[in-house]
Amino acid sequence: DIRMTQSPSSLSASVGDRVTFTCRASQAVNGYISWYQQRPGKAPKLLIYAASALEYGVPPRFSGSGSGTDFSLTISSLQPEDFVTYYCQQTYSVPYTFGQGTELQI
Amino acid sequence: EVQLVESGGDLVQPGGSLRLSCAASGFTFSSYSMTWVRQAPGKGLEWVANINHDGFEKYYVDSVKGRFTISRDNAQNSLYLQMNSLRAEDTAVYSCARAGQTWRALNTWGQGTLVTVSS
Protein backbone atom coordinates (compact mmCIF):
# COMPACT_ATOMS: atom_id res chain seq x y z
CA ASP A 1 0.00 0.00 0.00
CA ILE A 2 1.10 3.57 -0.68
CA ARG A 3 1.46 5.57 2.50
CA MET A 4 0.60 9.27 2.35
CA THR A 5 2.24 11.56 4.89
CA GLN A 6 1.00 15.12 5.29
CA SER A 7 2.92 17.83 7.07
CA PRO A 8 2.44 19.64 9.24
CA SER A 9 -0.44 18.03 11.14
CA SER A 10 -1.58 21.49 12.15
CA LEU A 11 -0.59 24.98 11.13
CA SER A 12 -1.34 28.36 12.65
CA ALA A 13 -1.74 31.32 10.33
CA SER A 14 -3.59 34.60 9.90
CA VAL A 15 -6.02 36.01 7.38
CA GLY A 16 -4.09 37.17 4.33
CA ASP A 17 -1.15 34.81 4.87
CA ARG A 18 0.22 32.52 2.19
CA VAL A 19 0.48 28.91 3.39
CA THR A 20 1.72 25.66 1.91
CA PHE A 21 0.92 22.13 3.01
CA THR A 22 2.93 19.16 1.86
CA CYS A 23 2.04 15.56 1.10
CA ARG A 24 4.62 12.85 0.55
CA ALA A 25 3.84 9.48 -0.97
CA SER A 26 5.83 6.38 -0.07
CA GLN A 27 6.27 5.67 -3.78
CA ALA A 28 5.73 7.50 -7.05
CA VAL A 29 2.07 8.15 -7.86
CA ASN A 30 2.37 9.55 -11.40
CA GLY A 31 0.52 12.76 -10.51
CA TYR A 32 -2.60 10.99 -9.25
CA ILE A 33 -2.95 13.34 -6.30
CA SER A 34 -6.10 15.10 -5.13
CA TRP A 35 -6.59 17.66 -2.37
CA TYR A 36 -9.77 18.03 -0.34
CA GLN A 37 -11.07 20.59 2.12
CA GLN A 38 -13.31 19.47 4.96
CA ARG A 39 -15.33 21.69 7.25
CA PRO A 40 -16.46 20.26 10.63
CA GLY A 41 -19.48 18.02 10.21
CA LYS A 42 -19.49 18.42 6.44
CA ALA A 43 -18.53 16.27 3.48
CA PRO A 44 -15.09 16.82 1.98
CA LYS A 45 -14.87 19.10 -1.04
CA LEU A 46 -12.52 18.47 -3.94
CA LEU A 47 -10.10 21.37 -4.52
CA ILE A 48 -7.34 20.02 -6.75
CA TYR A 49 -7.01 16.89 -8.91
CA ALA A 50 -4.16 15.57 -11.05
CA ALA A 51 -1.78 17.29 -8.62
CA SER A 52 -2.33 20.77 -10.04
CA ALA A 53 -5.71 21.03 -11.80
CA LEU A 54 -8.18 23.34 -10.09
CA GLU A 55 -11.63 21.84 -9.67
CA TYR A 56 -14.43 23.87 -11.25
CA GLY A 57 -15.72 26.57 -8.93
CA VAL A 58 -12.77 26.50 -6.54
CA PRO A 59 -11.24 29.95 -5.95
CA PRO A 60 -7.91 30.55 -7.71
CA ARG A 61 -6.15 31.29 -4.42
CA PHE A 62 -5.84 27.49 -4.14
CA SER A 63 -3.10 25.84 -6.18
CA GLY A 64 -1.37 22.48 -6.27
CA SER A 65 2.04 21.39 -7.44
CA GLY A 66 4.51 18.56 -7.26
CA SER A 67 5.61 15.40 -8.97
CA GLY A 68 7.04 12.00 -8.18
CA THR A 69 6.43 11.53 -4.47
CA ASP A 70 6.28 15.12 -3.20
CA PHE A 71 3.25 17.36 -3.59
CA SER A 72 1.99 20.58 -2.10
CA LEU A 73 -1.17 22.65 -1.72
CA THR A 74 -0.80 26.42 -1.49
CA ILE A 75 -3.38 28.98 -0.43
CA SER A 76 -2.12 32.37 -1.63
CA SER A 77 -4.12 34.66 0.67
CA LEU A 78 -6.02 33.04 3.50
CA GLN A 79 -9.66 33.91 3.95
CA PRO A 80 -11.60 33.32 7.20
CA GLU A 81 -13.43 30.33 5.71
CA ASP A 82 -10.15 28.57 4.89
CA PHE A 83 -9.37 27.67 8.51
CA VAL A 84 -10.45 24.05 8.32
CA THR A 85 -8.85 20.68 7.56
CA TYR A 86 -7.17 19.57 4.32
CA TYR A 87 -6.46 16.05 3.06
CA CYS A 88 -4.43 14.67 0.18
CA GLN A 89 -5.25 11.38 -1.54
CA GLN A 90 -3.47 9.22 -4.08
CA THR A 91 -5.59 7.49 -6.71
CA TYR A 92 -2.74 5.79 -8.53
CA SER A 93 -2.85 2.41 -6.84
CA VAL A 94 -5.49 0.71 -4.71
CA PRO A 95 -6.11 1.17 -1.88
CA TYR A 96 -6.50 4.86 -2.73
CA THR A 97 -5.05 6.13 0.51
CA PHE A 98 -5.55 9.50 2.18
CA GLY A 99 -3.06 11.49 4.19
CA GLN A 100 -3.82 12.03 7.86
CA GLY A 101 -4.87 15.64 7.29
CA THR A 102 -3.59 19.13 8.08
CA GLU A 103 -5.66 21.37 10.32
CA LEU A 104 -5.30 25.06 9.55
CA GLN A 105 -5.80 27.15 12.66
CA ILE A 106 -6.27 30.88 12.98
CA GLU B 1 -28.24 18.89 -9.48
CA VAL B 2 -25.74 16.11 -8.87
CA GLN B 3 -26.61 14.47 -5.57
CA LEU B 4 -25.68 11.46 -3.46
CA VAL B 5 -27.75 10.46 -0.45
CA GLU B 6 -26.69 7.68 1.92
CA SER B 7 -28.94 5.68 4.20
CA GLY B 8 -28.87 2.57 6.35
CA GLY B 9 -26.58 3.60 9.16
CA ASP B 10 -27.53 2.33 12.60
CA LEU B 11 -26.35 1.02 15.95
CA VAL B 12 -25.35 -2.63 15.61
CA GLN B 13 -23.73 -5.14 17.93
CA PRO B 14 -20.25 -6.50 17.28
CA GLY B 15 -20.46 -9.38 14.84
CA GLY B 16 -23.63 -7.99 13.30
CA SER B 17 -24.42 -6.94 9.75
CA LEU B 18 -25.65 -3.80 8.07
CA ARG B 19 -26.34 -2.73 4.48
CA LEU B 20 -25.72 0.85 3.45
CA SER B 21 -27.30 2.42 0.39
CA CYS B 22 -26.40 5.45 -1.67
CA ALA B 23 -28.97 6.95 -4.02
CA ALA B 24 -27.53 8.91 -6.91
CA SER B 25 -29.27 11.54 -9.01
CA GLY B 26 -28.46 14.30 -11.47
CA PHE B 27 -25.86 12.40 -13.51
CA THR B 28 -25.44 9.25 -15.58
CA PHE B 29 -24.71 6.89 -12.71
CA SER B 30 -23.71 3.98 -14.93
CA SER B 31 -20.79 5.98 -16.38
CA TYR B 32 -18.90 6.48 -13.13
CA SER B 33 -16.86 4.48 -10.67
CA MET B 34 -18.11 4.89 -7.12
CA THR B 35 -16.34 4.80 -3.77
CA TRP B 36 -17.14 4.37 -0.10
CA VAL B 37 -15.06 6.43 2.34
CA ARG B 38 -15.38 6.37 6.12
CA GLN B 39 -14.39 8.67 8.92
CA ALA B 40 -14.24 7.48 12.51
CA PRO B 41 -15.22 10.05 15.15
CA GLY B 42 -12.51 12.70 15.42
CA LYS B 43 -10.30 10.91 12.88
CA GLY B 44 -9.26 11.34 9.28
CA LEU B 45 -10.65 9.98 6.04
CA GLU B 46 -10.22 6.31 5.14
CA TRP B 47 -10.86 4.92 1.67
CA VAL B 48 -12.91 1.73 2.07
CA ALA B 49 -13.93 0.34 -1.32
CA ASN B 50 -14.35 1.17 -4.99
CA ILE B 51 -16.46 -0.29 -7.77
CA ASN B 52 -16.08 0.47 -11.44
CA HIS B 53 -18.89 1.72 -13.65
CA ASP B 54 -20.27 -1.68 -14.63
CA GLY B 55 -19.67 -3.41 -11.31
CA PHE B 56 -17.14 -5.93 -12.55
CA GLU B 57 -14.09 -4.46 -10.80
CA LYS B 58 -14.14 -4.09 -7.02
CA TYR B 59 -11.37 -3.11 -4.64
CA TYR B 60 -11.21 -2.98 -0.84
CA VAL B 61 -8.93 -1.76 1.91
CA ASP B 62 -7.32 -4.73 3.65
CA SER B 63 -9.14 -4.15 6.94
CA VAL B 64 -12.56 -4.89 5.37
CA LYS B 65 -11.67 -7.58 2.82
CA GLY B 66 -13.82 -10.66 3.31
CA ARG B 67 -16.29 -8.76 5.51
CA PHE B 68 -17.60 -5.93 3.31
CA THR B 69 -19.03 -6.15 -0.21
CA ILE B 70 -19.54 -3.21 -2.50
CA SER B 71 -22.16 -3.48 -5.23
CA ARG B 72 -24.30 -1.33 -7.47
CA ASP B 73 -27.57 -1.39 -9.37
CA ASN B 74 -27.25 0.90 -12.37
CA ALA B 75 -30.92 0.52 -13.23
CA GLN B 76 -31.80 1.90 -9.80
CA ASN B 77 -28.95 4.47 -9.70
CA SER B 78 -27.87 2.97 -6.41
CA LEU B 79 -24.66 1.96 -4.67
CA TYR B 80 -24.49 -0.43 -1.73
CA LEU B 81 -22.11 -1.56 0.97
CA GLN B 82 -22.92 -4.84 2.70
CA MET B 83 -21.05 -4.97 5.98
CA ASN B 84 -20.75 -8.27 7.88
CA SER B 85 -18.85 -9.31 10.99
CA LEU B 86 -18.80 -5.73 12.17
CA ARG B 87 -16.22 -4.64 14.72
CA ALA B 88 -16.00 -1.69 17.08
CA GLU B 89 -13.29 -0.20 14.85
CA ASP B 90 -15.78 -0.03 11.97
CA THR B 91 -17.64 2.72 13.82
CA ALA B 92 -17.62 5.73 11.50
CA VAL B 93 -19.57 7.98 9.22
CA TYR B 94 -19.71 6.22 5.85
CA SER B 95 -19.93 8.39 2.75
CA CYS B 96 -20.34 7.49 -0.87
CA ALA B 97 -18.51 9.51 -3.49
CA ARG B 98 -18.34 9.72 -7.27
CA ALA B 99 -14.92 9.26 -8.85
CA GLY B 100 -13.77 11.32 -11.79
CA GLN B 101 -13.37 9.31 -14.98
CA THR B 102 -9.72 10.06 -15.67
CA TRP B 103 -7.93 10.90 -12.43
CA ARG B 104 -10.36 9.15 -10.06
CA ALA B 105 -10.62 12.20 -7.79
CA LEU B 106 -13.76 12.18 -5.64
CA ASN B 107 -15.65 15.13 -7.06
CA THR B 108 -19.07 14.56 -5.49
CA TRP B 109 -19.80 13.35 -1.97
CA GLY B 110 -22.86 12.47 0.05
CA GLN B 111 -23.35 13.73 3.58
CA GLY B 112 -22.74 10.32 5.10
CA THR B 113 -24.53 7.87 7.35
CA LEU B 114 -23.36 6.92 10.85
CA VAL B 115 -22.57 3.32 11.70
CA THR B 116 -22.01 2.59 15.38
CA VAL B 117 -20.77 -0.85 16.41
CA SER B 118 -21.26 -1.34 20.12
CA SER B 119 -22.79 -3.73 22.59
GROMACS .gro file of C-alpha atoms in nm, chain A residues 1 30-32 34 36 38 42-44 46 49-50 55 87 89 91-92 94-96 98, chain B residues 35 37 39 43-47 50 59-62 102-107 109-111:
model
   44
    1ASP     CA    1   0.000   0.000   0.000
   30ASN     CA    2   0.237   0.955  -1.140
   31GLY     CA    3   0.052   1.276  -1.051
   32TYR     CA    4  -0.260   1.099  -0.925
   34SER     CA    5  -0.610   1.510  -0.513
   36TYR     CA    6  -0.977   1.803  -0.034
   38GLN     CA    7  -1.331   1.947   0.496
   42LYS     CA    8  -1.949   1.842   0.644
   43ALA     CA    9  -1.853   1.627   0.348
   44PRO     CA   10  -1.509   1.682   0.198
   46LEU     CA   11  -1.252   1.847  -0.394
   49TYR     CA   12  -0.701   1.689  -0.891
   50ALA     CA   13  -0.416   1.557  -1.105
   55GLU     CA   14  -1.163   2.184  -0.967
   87TYR     CA   15  -0.646   1.605   0.306
   89GLN     CA   16  -0.525   1.138  -0.154
   91THR     CA   17  -0.559   0.749  -0.671
   92TYR     CA   18  -0.274   0.579  -0.853
   94VAL     CA   19  -0.549   0.071  -0.471
   95PRO     CA   20  -0.611   0.117  -0.188
   96TYR     CA   21  -0.650   0.486  -0.273
   98PHE     CA   22  -0.555   0.950   0.218
  141THR     CA   23  -1.634   0.480  -0.377
  143VAL     CA   24  -1.506   0.643   0.234
  145GLN     CA   25  -1.439   0.867   0.892
  149LYS     CA   26  -1.030   1.091   1.288
  150GLY     CA   27  -0.926   1.134   0.928
  151LEU     CA   28  -1.065   0.998   0.604
  152GLU     CA   29  -1.022   0.631   0.514
  153TRP     CA   30  -1.086   0.492   0.167
  156ASN     CA   31  -1.435   0.117  -0.499
  165TYR     CA   32  -1.137  -0.311  -0.464
  166TYR     CA   33  -1.121  -0.298  -0.084
  167VAL     CA   34  -0.893  -0.176   0.191
  168ASP     CA   35  -0.732  -0.473   0.365
  208THR     CA   36  -0.972   1.006  -1.567
  209TRP     CA   37  -0.793   1.090  -1.243
  210ARG     CA   38  -1.036   0.915  -1.006
  211ALA     CA   39  -1.062   1.220  -0.779
  212LEU     CA   40  -1.376   1.218  -0.564
  213ASN     CA   41  -1.565   1.513  -0.706
  215TRP     CA   42  -1.980   1.335  -0.197
  216GLY     CA   43  -2.286   1.247   0.005
  217GLN     CA   44  -2.335   1.373   0.358
   0.00000   0.00000   0.00000
